[in-house]
CSV table of C-alpha atoms in Angstrom, one decimal:
chain,number,residue,atom,x,y,z
A,799,GLY,CA,-14.6,27.9,-5.0
A,800,ALA,CA,-11.1,28.3,-3.8
A,801,GLY,CA,-10.2,24.6,-4.2
A,802,VAL,CA,-11.4,21.2,-5.4
A,803,SER,CA,-14.5,20.2,-3.4
A,804,GLN,CA,-15.7,16.6,-3.1
A,805,SER,CA,-18.9,15.3,-1.6
A,806,PRO,CA,-19.8,13.4,0.4
A,807,ARG,CA,-16.6,13.2,2.5
A,808,TYR,CA,-17.7,9.8,3.9
A,809,LYS,CA,-20.1,7.2,2.4
A,810,VAL,CA,-21.1,3.8,3.8
A,811,ALA,CA,-22.8,1.6,1.3
A,812,LYS,CA,-24.3,-1.9,1.7
A,813,ARG,CA,-22.9,-4.4,-0.8
A,814,GLY,CA,-24.8,-4.2,-4.0
A,815,GLN,CA,-25.9,-0.6,-3.5
A,816,ASP,CA,-25.2,2.0,-6.2
A,817,VAL,CA,-23.2,5.2,-5.1
A,818,ALA,CA,-22.5,8.5,-6.7
A,819,LEU,CA,-19.5,10.6,-5.8
A,820,ARG,CA,-19.3,14.3,-6.7
A,821,CYS,CA,-16.3,16.5,-7.6
A,822,ASP,CA,-16.4,20.3,-8.0
A,823,PRO,CA,-13.1,21.3,-9.7
A,824,ILE,CA,-11.4,24.7,-9.4
A,825,SER,CA,-13.4,27.1,-11.6
A,826,GLY,CA,-12.0,27.3,-15.1
A,827,HIS,CA,-9.9,24.2,-14.8
A,828,VAL,CA,-10.0,22.2,-18.0
A,829,SER,CA,-8.7,18.9,-16.9
A,830,LEU,CA,-10.3,16.7,-14.2
A,831,PHE,CA,-8.9,13.4,-12.9
A,832,TRP,CA,-10.3,10.6,-10.7
A,833,TYR,CA,-8.0,8.4,-8.6
A,834,GLN,CA,-8.6,5.5,-6.2
A,835,GLN,CA,-6.5,5.2,-3.1
A,836,ALA,CA,-6.5,1.9,-1.1
A,837,LEU,CA,-5.4,2.0,2.5
A,838,GLY,CA,-1.6,2.4,2.8
A,839,GLN,CA,-1.1,2.8,-0.9
A,840,GLY,CA,-0.5,5.6,-3.3
A,841,PRO,CA,-3.4,6.8,-5.5
A,842,GLU,CA,-4.1,5.0,-8.7
A,843,PHE,CA,-5.5,6.6,-11.8
A,844,LEU,CA,-9.1,5.8,-12.8
A,845,THR,CA,-10.1,8.3,-15.6
A,846,TYR,CA,-9.7,11.8,-16.8
A,847,PHE,CA,-11.6,14.5,-18.7
A,848,GLN,CA,-10.7,17.5,-20.8
A,849,ASN,CA,-13.8,19.7,-20.5
A,850,GLU,CA,-16.7,17.3,-21.0
A,851,ALA,CA,-14.7,14.8,-23.1
A,852,GLN,CA,-13.6,11.6,-21.3
A,853,LEU,CA,-10.2,11.1,-22.9
A,854,ASP,CA,-9.0,8.1,-20.9
A,855,LYS,CA,-10.9,5.6,-18.8
A,856,SER,CA,-8.3,2.9,-18.8
A,857,GLY,CA,-8.0,2.8,-15.0
A,858,LEU,CA,-11.6,2.0,-14.3
A,859,PRO,CA,-11.5,-1.4,-12.6
A,860,SER,CA,-14.7,-2.8,-14.1
A,861,ASP,CA,-17.8,-1.8,-16.0
A,862,ARG,CA,-19.5,-1.1,-12.7
A,863,PHE,CA,-17.6,2.1,-12.6
A,864,PHE,CA,-18.8,5.1,-14.7
A,865,ALA,CA,-17.8,8.7,-14.7
A,866,GLU,CA,-19.2,11.8,-16.4
A,867,ARG,CA,-18.7,15.5,-16.7
A,868,PRO,CA,-21.6,16.6,-18.9
A,869,GLU,CA,-21.0,20.4,-18.8
A,870,GLY,CA,-17.3,20.4,-18.5
A,871,SER,CA,-17.3,21.4,-14.8
A,872,VAL,CA,-18.8,19.2,-12.1
A,873,SER,CA,-18.0,15.5,-12.4
A,874,THR,CA,-19.7,12.4,-10.9
A,875,LEU,CA,-18.1,9.0,-10.4
A,876,LYS,CA,-20.8,6.3,-10.2
A,877,ILE,CA,-20.2,2.8,-8.9
A,878,GLN,CA,-22.9,0.3,-9.5
A,879,ARG,CA,-23.5,-2.8,-7.4
A,880,THR,CA,-20.7,-2.0,-4.9
A,881,GLN,CA,-18.4,-4.7,-3.7
A,882,GLN,CA,-16.2,-4.8,-0.7
A,883,GLU,CA,-13.1,-4.4,-2.8
A,884,ASP,CA,-14.5,-1.0,-3.9
A,885,SER,CA,-13.8,0.3,-0.4
A,886,ALA,CA,-11.2,3.1,-0.8
A,887,VAL,CA,-10.7,6.8,-0.8
A,888,TYR,CA,-11.7,8.3,-4.1
A,889,LEU,CA,-9.7,11.5,-5.0
A,890,CYS,CA,-10.5,14.1,-7.6
A,891,ALA,CA,-8.0,16.5,-9.0
A,892,SER,CA,-8.1,19.3,-11.5
A,893,SER,CA,-5.6,21.3,-13.5
A,894,LEU,CA,-5.8,24.5,-15.4
A,895,VAL,CA,-4.9,23.1,-18.8
A,896,LEU,CA,-4.5,19.8,-20.6
A,897,GLY,CA,-1.1,18.4,-20.2
A,898,SER,CA,1.5,18.0,-17.5
A,899,THR,CA,0.8,20.9,-15.2
A,900,GLU,CA,0.3,21.2,-11.5
A,901,ALA,CA,-2.6,19.2,-10.2
A,902,PHE,CA,-4.8,20.2,-7.3
A,903,PHE,CA,-6.6,17.6,-5.2
A,904,GLY,CA,-9.8,17.5,-3.2
A,905,GLN,CA,-10.1,16.0,0.2
A,906,GLY,CA,-11.4,12.8,-1.1
A,907,THR,CA,-14.5,10.6,-0.5
A,908,ARG,CA,-13.9,7.6,1.8
A,909,LEU,CA,-16.2,4.8,0.6
A,910,THR,CA,-16.8,1.9,2.9
A,911,VAL,CA,-18.8,-1.1,1.5
A,912,VAL,CA,-20.2,-3.3,4.2
B,1378,LYS,CA,4.8,1.4,-18.3
B,1379,GLN,CA,5.9,3.9,-15.8
B,1380,GLU,CA,6.5,2.6,-12.2
B,1381,VAL,CA,7.3,4.8,-9.3
B,1382,THR,CA,9.0,3.6,-6.1
B,1383,GLN,CA,9.6,5.4,-2.8
B,1384,ILE,CA,12.1,4.4,-0.2
B,1385,PRO,CA,11.8,4.2,2.8
B,1386,ALA,CA,8.2,3.3,3.4
B,1387,ALA,CA,8.4,4.8,6.8
B,1388,LEU,CA,10.9,7.1,8.6
B,1389,SER,CA,11.1,8.4,12.2
B,1390,VAL,CA,13.4,11.2,13.1
B,1391,PRO,CA,14.0,13.5,16.1
B,1392,GLU,CA,13.0,17.1,15.7
B,1393,GLY,CA,15.6,19.3,14.0
B,1394,GLU,CA,17.1,16.7,11.8
B,1395,ASN,CA,17.6,17.2,8.1
B,1396,LEU,CA,16.3,14.3,6.0
B,1397,VAL,CA,16.0,13.0,2.5
B,1398,LEU,CA,13.1,11.1,0.9
B,1399,ASN,CA,13.8,9.1,-2.2
B,1400,CYS,CA,11.7,8.5,-5.3
B,1401,SER,CA,12.7,6.5,-8.4
B,1402,PHE,CA,10.9,6.0,-11.7
B,1403,THR,CA,11.4,3.6,-14.5
B,1404,ASP,CA,10.6,5.7,-17.6
B,1405,SER,CA,12.9,8.8,-17.8
B,1406,ALA,CA,10.8,10.4,-20.6
B,1407,ILE,CA,8.8,12.4,-18.1
B,1408,TYR,CA,7.4,15.9,-18.4
B,1409,ASN,CA,7.4,16.7,-14.7
B,1410,LEU,CA,7.6,15.2,-11.3
B,1411,GLN,CA,5.5,16.4,-8.4
B,1412,TRP,CA,5.8,15.9,-4.6
B,1413,PHE,CA,2.7,15.9,-2.4
B,1414,ARG,CA,2.0,15.8,1.3
B,1415,GLN,CA,-1.0,13.8,2.7
B,1416,ASP,CA,-2.1,14.1,6.3
B,1417,PRO,CA,-4.2,11.3,7.8
B,1418,GLY,CA,-7.7,11.3,6.4
B,1419,LYS,CA,-7.0,14.2,4.1
B,1420,GLY,CA,-6.4,14.8,0.4
B,1421,LEU,CA,-3.1,15.6,-1.2
B,1422,THR,CA,-1.4,19.0,-0.9
B,1423,SER,CA,1.0,19.9,-3.7
B,1424,LEU,CA,4.5,20.7,-2.4
B,1425,LEU,CA,6.7,21.1,-5.4
B,1426,LEU,CA,6.6,20.5,-9.1
B,1427,ILE,CA,9.8,20.0,-11.1
B,1428,GLN,CA,9.6,20.3,-14.8
B,1429,SER,CA,11.7,18.0,-16.9
B,1430,SER,CA,14.0,20.8,-17.9
B,1431,GLN,CA,14.7,21.7,-14.3
B,1432,ARG,CA,17.0,20.1,-11.8
B,1433,GLU,CA,15.5,21.3,-8.6
B,1434,GLN,CA,12.8,23.4,-6.9
B,1435,THR,CA,12.8,25.0,-3.5
B,1436,SER,CA,10.0,26.2,-1.2
B,1437,GLY,CA,11.0,27.2,2.3
B,1438,ARG,CA,12.6,24.3,4.1
B,1439,LEU,CA,11.8,21.9,1.2
B,1440,ASN,CA,14.1,21.2,-1.7
B,1441,ALA,CA,13.3,18.7,-4.5
B,1442,SER,CA,15.8,17.6,-7.0
B,1443,LEU,CA,15.3,15.7,-10.3
B,1444,ASP,CA,17.8,13.5,-12.2
B,1445,LYS,CA,16.0,12.2,-15.3
B,1446,SER,CA,18.9,10.2,-16.6
B,1447,SER,CA,19.1,8.1,-13.4
B,1448,GLY,CA,15.3,8.1,-12.9
B,1449,ARG,CA,15.5,9.6,-9.4
B,1450,SER,CA,14.1,12.5,-7.4
B,1451,THR,CA,14.8,13.4,-3.8
B,1452,LEU,CA,12.9,15.6,-1.4
B,1453,TYR,CA,15.1,17.3,1.2
B,1454,ILE,CA,13.5,18.6,4.4
B,1455,ALA,CA,15.7,20.9,6.5
B,1456,ALA,CA,15.4,21.3,10.2
B,1457,SER,CA,12.4,18.9,10.5
B,1458,GLN,CA,9.5,19.8,12.8
B,1459,PRO,CA,6.7,17.7,14.4
B,1460,GLY,CA,4.3,19.5,12.0
B,1461,ASP,CA,6.1,17.9,9.1
B,1462,SER,CA,4.8,14.5,10.2
B,1463,ALA,CA,2.7,13.2,7.2
B,1464,THR,CA,2.9,10.9,4.3
B,1465,TYR,CA,4.9,12.2,1.3
B,1466,LEU,CA,4.1,11.0,-2.2
B,1467,CYS,CA,5.9,11.5,-5.4
B,1468,ALA,CA,4.2,11.3,-8.7
B,1469,SER,CA,5.4,11.2,-12.3
B,1470,ASP,CA,3.4,11.9,-15.5
B,1471,GLY,CA,5.2,9.3,-17.6
B,1472,SER,CA,5.6,10.2,-21.2
B,1473,SER,CA,2.0,10.9,-22.1
B,1474,ASN,CA,1.8,14.7,-21.3
B,1475,THR,CA,-1.8,14.3,-20.3
B,1476,GLY,CA,-1.4,15.2,-16.7
B,1477,LYS,CA,-2.2,11.7,-15.6
B,1478,LEU,CA,-0.1,10.9,-12.6
B,1479,ILE,CA,1.6,7.6,-11.5
B,1480,PHE,CA,2.2,7.6,-7.8
B,1481,GLY,CA,4.7,5.9,-5.5
B,1482,GLN,CA,3.4,4.2,-2.4
B,1483,GLY,CA,4.6,7.1,-0.2
B,1484,THR,CA,6.9,7.6,2.7
B,1485,THR,CA,5.3,8.1,6.1
B,1486,LEU,CA,7.3,10.5,8.2
B,1487,GLN,CA,7.2,10.9,11.9
B,1488,VAL,CA,9.1,13.8,13.5
B,1489,LYS,CA,9.4,13.3,17.2
B,1490,PRO,CA,9.5,16.4,19.5
């Protein structure tokens, strides 16, 4: 596709439910990043991949959060046993190569835990 | 640890004014600095990327400057228009050269007709 695509755009989950958020990066982009953006704040780094390898997951807030990119393209961010504090917009970004190059963001998934 | 700060948090100006948004960062050993625009309920749109070897970048009415030694970047918007109303975010990659970005909290701009 022409840009980074995320689905679903909106997700409402009951507390304790598991959710899976999908990211389709720009075709051919090596690096893929996940960020969490709370209301009124800037995005905060969660994790990133180079192809299928997860090189940094230091930003994942707890072991309930898990991300994968098994074939080096589509990525899924999974949150188990969701809590109210998980409510946020989850943004995915991709860039052509590893390293500090221009990042392109998707529209985000707004997760609301009730 | 890199920290990025944006001032002011919010700004309201009449249409036609020139304005400056400020961004500061604590670790000057950066590879690049990127400015983004975010409309309500939307993702981030990249506006300008300044590499560490550059001092400024321009795109249309936008001009971004970078002073690594002082840990500052500014985004200059000329002849502001109501369509410029959005939140503007700056982000630095710190010294890791991985592409991982550290964001400021953003400046929410309102341009009144």
